[in-house]
PDB file of C-alpha atoms in Angstrom:
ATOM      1  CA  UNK A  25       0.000   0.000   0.000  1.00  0.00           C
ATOM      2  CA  UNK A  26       1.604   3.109  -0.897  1.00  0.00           C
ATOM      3  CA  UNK A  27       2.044   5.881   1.562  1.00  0.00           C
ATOM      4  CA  UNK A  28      -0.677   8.229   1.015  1.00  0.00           C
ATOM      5  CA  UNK A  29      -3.261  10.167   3.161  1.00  0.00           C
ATOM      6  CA  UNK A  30      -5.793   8.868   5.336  1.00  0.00           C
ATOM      7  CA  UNK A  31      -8.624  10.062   2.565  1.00  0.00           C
ATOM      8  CA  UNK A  32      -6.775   8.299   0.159  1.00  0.00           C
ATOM      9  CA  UNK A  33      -6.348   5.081   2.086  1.00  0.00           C
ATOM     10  CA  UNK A  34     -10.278   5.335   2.343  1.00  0.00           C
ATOM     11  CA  UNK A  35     -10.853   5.407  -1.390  1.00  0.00           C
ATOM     12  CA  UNK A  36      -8.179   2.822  -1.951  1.00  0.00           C
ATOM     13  CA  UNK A  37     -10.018   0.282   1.022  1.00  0.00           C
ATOM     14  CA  UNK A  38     -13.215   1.195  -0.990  1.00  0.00           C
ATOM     15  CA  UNK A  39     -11.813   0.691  -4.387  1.00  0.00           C
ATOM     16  CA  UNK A  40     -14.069  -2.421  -4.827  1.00  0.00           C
ATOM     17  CA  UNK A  41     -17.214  -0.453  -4.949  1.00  0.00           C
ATOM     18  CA  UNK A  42     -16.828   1.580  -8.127  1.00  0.00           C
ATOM     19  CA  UNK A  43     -16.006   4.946  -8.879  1.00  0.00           C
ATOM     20  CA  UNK A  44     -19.984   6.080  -8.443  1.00  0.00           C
ATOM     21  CA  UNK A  45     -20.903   5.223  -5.143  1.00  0.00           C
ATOM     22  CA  UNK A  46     -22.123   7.275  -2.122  1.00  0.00           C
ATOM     23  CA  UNK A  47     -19.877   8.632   0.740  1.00  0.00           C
ATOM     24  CA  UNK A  48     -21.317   6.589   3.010  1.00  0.00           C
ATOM     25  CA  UNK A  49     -20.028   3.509   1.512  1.00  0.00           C
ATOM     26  CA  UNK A  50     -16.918   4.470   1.461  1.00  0.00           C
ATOM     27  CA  UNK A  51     -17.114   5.929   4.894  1.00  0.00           C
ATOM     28  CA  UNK A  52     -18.210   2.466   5.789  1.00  0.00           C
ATOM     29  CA  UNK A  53     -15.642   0.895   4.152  1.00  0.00           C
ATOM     30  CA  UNK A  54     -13.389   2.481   5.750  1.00  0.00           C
ATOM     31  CA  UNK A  55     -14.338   2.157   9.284  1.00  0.00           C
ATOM     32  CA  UNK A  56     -13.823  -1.264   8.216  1.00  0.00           C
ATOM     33  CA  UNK A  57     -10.655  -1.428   7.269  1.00  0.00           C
ATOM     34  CA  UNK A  58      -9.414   1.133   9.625  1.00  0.00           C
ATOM     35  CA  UNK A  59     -10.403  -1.051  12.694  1.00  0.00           C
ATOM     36  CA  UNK A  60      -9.030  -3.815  10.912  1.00  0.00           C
ATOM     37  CA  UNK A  61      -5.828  -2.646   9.833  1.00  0.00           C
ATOM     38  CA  UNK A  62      -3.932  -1.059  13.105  1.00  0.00           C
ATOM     39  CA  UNK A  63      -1.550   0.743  11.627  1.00  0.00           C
ATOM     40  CA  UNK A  64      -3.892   2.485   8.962  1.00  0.00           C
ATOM     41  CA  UNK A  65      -5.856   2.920  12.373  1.00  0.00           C
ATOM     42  CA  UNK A  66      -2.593   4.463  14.002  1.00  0.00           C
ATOM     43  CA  UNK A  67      -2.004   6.786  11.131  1.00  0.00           C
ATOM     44  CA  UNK A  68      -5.586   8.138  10.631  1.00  0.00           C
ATOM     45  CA  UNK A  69      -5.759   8.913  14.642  1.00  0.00           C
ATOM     46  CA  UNK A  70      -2.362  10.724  14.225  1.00  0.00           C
ATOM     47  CA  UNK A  71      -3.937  12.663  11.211  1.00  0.00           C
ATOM     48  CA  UNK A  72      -7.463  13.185  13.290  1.00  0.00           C
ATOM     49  CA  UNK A  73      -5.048  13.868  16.698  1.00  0.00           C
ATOM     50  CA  UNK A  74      -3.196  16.673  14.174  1.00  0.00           C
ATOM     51  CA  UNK A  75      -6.317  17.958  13.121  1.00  0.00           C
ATOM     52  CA  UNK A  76      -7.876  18.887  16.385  1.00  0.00           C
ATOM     53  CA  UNK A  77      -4.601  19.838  17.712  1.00  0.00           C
ATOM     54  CA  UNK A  78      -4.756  22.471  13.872  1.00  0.00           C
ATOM     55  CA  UNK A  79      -7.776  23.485  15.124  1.00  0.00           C
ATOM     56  CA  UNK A  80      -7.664  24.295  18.643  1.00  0.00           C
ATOM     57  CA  UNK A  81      -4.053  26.302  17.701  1.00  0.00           C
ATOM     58  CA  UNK A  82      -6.369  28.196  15.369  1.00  0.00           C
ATOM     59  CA  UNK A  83      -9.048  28.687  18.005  1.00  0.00           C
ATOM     60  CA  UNK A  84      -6.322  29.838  20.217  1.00  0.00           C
ATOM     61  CA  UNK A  85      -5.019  32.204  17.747  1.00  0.00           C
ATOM     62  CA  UNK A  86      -8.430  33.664  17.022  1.00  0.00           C
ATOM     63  CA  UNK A  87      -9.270  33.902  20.641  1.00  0.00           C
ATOM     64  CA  UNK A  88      -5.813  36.085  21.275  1.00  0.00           C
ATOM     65  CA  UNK A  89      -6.834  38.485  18.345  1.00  0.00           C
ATOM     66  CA  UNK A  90      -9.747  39.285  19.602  1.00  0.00           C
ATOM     67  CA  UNK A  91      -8.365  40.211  23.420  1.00  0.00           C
ATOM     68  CA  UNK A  92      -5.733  41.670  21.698  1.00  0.00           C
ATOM     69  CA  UNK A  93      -8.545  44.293  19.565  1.00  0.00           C
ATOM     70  CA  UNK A  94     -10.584  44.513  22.781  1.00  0.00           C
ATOM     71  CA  UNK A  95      -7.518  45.437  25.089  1.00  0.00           C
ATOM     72  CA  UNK A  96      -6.396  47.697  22.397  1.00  0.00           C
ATOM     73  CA  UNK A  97      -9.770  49.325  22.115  1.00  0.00           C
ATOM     74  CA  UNK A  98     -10.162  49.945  25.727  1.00  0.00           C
ATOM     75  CA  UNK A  99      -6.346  51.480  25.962  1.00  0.00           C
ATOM     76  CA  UNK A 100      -7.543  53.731  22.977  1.00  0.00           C
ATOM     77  CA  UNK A 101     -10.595  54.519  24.442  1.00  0.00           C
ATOM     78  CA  UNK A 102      -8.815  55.724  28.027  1.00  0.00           C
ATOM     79  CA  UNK A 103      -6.001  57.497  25.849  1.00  0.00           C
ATOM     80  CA  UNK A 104      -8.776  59.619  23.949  1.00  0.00           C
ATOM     81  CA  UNK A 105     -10.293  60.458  27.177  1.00  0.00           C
ATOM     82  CA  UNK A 106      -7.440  61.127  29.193  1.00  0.00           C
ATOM     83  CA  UNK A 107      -6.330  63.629  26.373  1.00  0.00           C
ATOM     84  CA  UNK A 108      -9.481  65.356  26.598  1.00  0.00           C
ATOM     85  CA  UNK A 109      -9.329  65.672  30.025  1.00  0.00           C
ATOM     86  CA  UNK A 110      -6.271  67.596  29.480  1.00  0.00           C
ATOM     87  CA  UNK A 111      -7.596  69.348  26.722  1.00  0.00           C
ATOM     88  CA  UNK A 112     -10.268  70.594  29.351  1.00  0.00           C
ATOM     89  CA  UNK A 113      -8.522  71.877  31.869  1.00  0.00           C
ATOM     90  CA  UNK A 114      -6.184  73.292  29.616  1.00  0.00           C
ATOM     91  CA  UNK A 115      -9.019  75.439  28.441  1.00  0.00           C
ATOM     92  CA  UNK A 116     -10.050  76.369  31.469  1.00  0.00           C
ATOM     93  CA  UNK A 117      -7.071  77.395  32.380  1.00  0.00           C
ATOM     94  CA  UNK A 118      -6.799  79.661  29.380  1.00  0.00           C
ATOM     95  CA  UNK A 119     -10.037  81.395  30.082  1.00  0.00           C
ATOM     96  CA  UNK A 120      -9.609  81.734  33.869  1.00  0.00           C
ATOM     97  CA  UNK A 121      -5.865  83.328  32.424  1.00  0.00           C
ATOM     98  CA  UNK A 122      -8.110  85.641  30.208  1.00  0.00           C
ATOM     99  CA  UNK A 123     -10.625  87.120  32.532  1.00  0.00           C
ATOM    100  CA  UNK A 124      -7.619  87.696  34.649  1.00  0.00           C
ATOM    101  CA  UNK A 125      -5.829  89.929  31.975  1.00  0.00           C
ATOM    102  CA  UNK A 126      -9.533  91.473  31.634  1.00  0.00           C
ATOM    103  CA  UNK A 127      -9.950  92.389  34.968  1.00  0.00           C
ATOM    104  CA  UNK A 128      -6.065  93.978  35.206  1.00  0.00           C
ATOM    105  CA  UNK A 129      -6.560  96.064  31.935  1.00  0.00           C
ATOM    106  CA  UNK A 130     -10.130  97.181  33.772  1.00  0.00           C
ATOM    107  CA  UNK A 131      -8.733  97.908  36.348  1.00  0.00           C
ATOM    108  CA  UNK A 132      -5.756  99.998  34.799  1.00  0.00           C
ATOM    109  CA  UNK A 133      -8.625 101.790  32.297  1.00  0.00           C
ATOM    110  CA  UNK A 134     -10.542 102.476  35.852  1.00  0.00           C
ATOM    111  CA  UNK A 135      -7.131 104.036  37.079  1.00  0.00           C
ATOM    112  CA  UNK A 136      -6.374 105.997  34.218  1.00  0.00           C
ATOM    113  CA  UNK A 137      -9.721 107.518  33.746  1.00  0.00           C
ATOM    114  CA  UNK A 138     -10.444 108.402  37.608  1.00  0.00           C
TER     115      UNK A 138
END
């Protein structure tokens, strides 16, 4: 048997029932010769094993992306607010600095004029 994948090995166990026949014969099939054949059996666990292993990496790997945006959203979020924040007072600051400067040239018109 040559060394080919675990698909292949179950069209080549099923070879005997023509090229036209459902997947479930062929599934059928090869349950039967993968229990009957341990180290087909061995090799199409490892590929199933490798699969799930694919797929939970890949889960994994999703999962992290999405913290990843979430965190990053949140740190953006705080950023944009903390810069406002300054922004604010910064502002207020520059006003209560204006109606200062108001008040002392006011002041100096009320001393000139009296």
């Amino acid at each position: 048997m040559p060394n080919r994948p675990c698909l292949d090995r179950c069209e080549f166990g099923s070879a005997f029932m023509g090229p036209n026949k459902p997947i479930e014969l062929y599934l059928l099939s090869f349950t039967f010769f993968s229990f009957h054949s341990p180290r087909l059996s061995r090799r199409c666990h490892a590929s199933a094993v490798a699969a799930a292993v694919a797929a939970v990496a890949a889960v994994a790997v999703i999962a992290s992306a999405v913290a990843f945006a979430v965190v990053a959203t949140a740190s953006l979020h705080f950023l944009v607010r903390g810069v406002e924040a300054l922004a604010l007072e910064a502002l207020e600051a520059l006003e209560a600095f204006e109606a200062k400067q108001q008040g002392f040239s006011s002041r100096s018109r009320d001393r000139l004029t009296a």
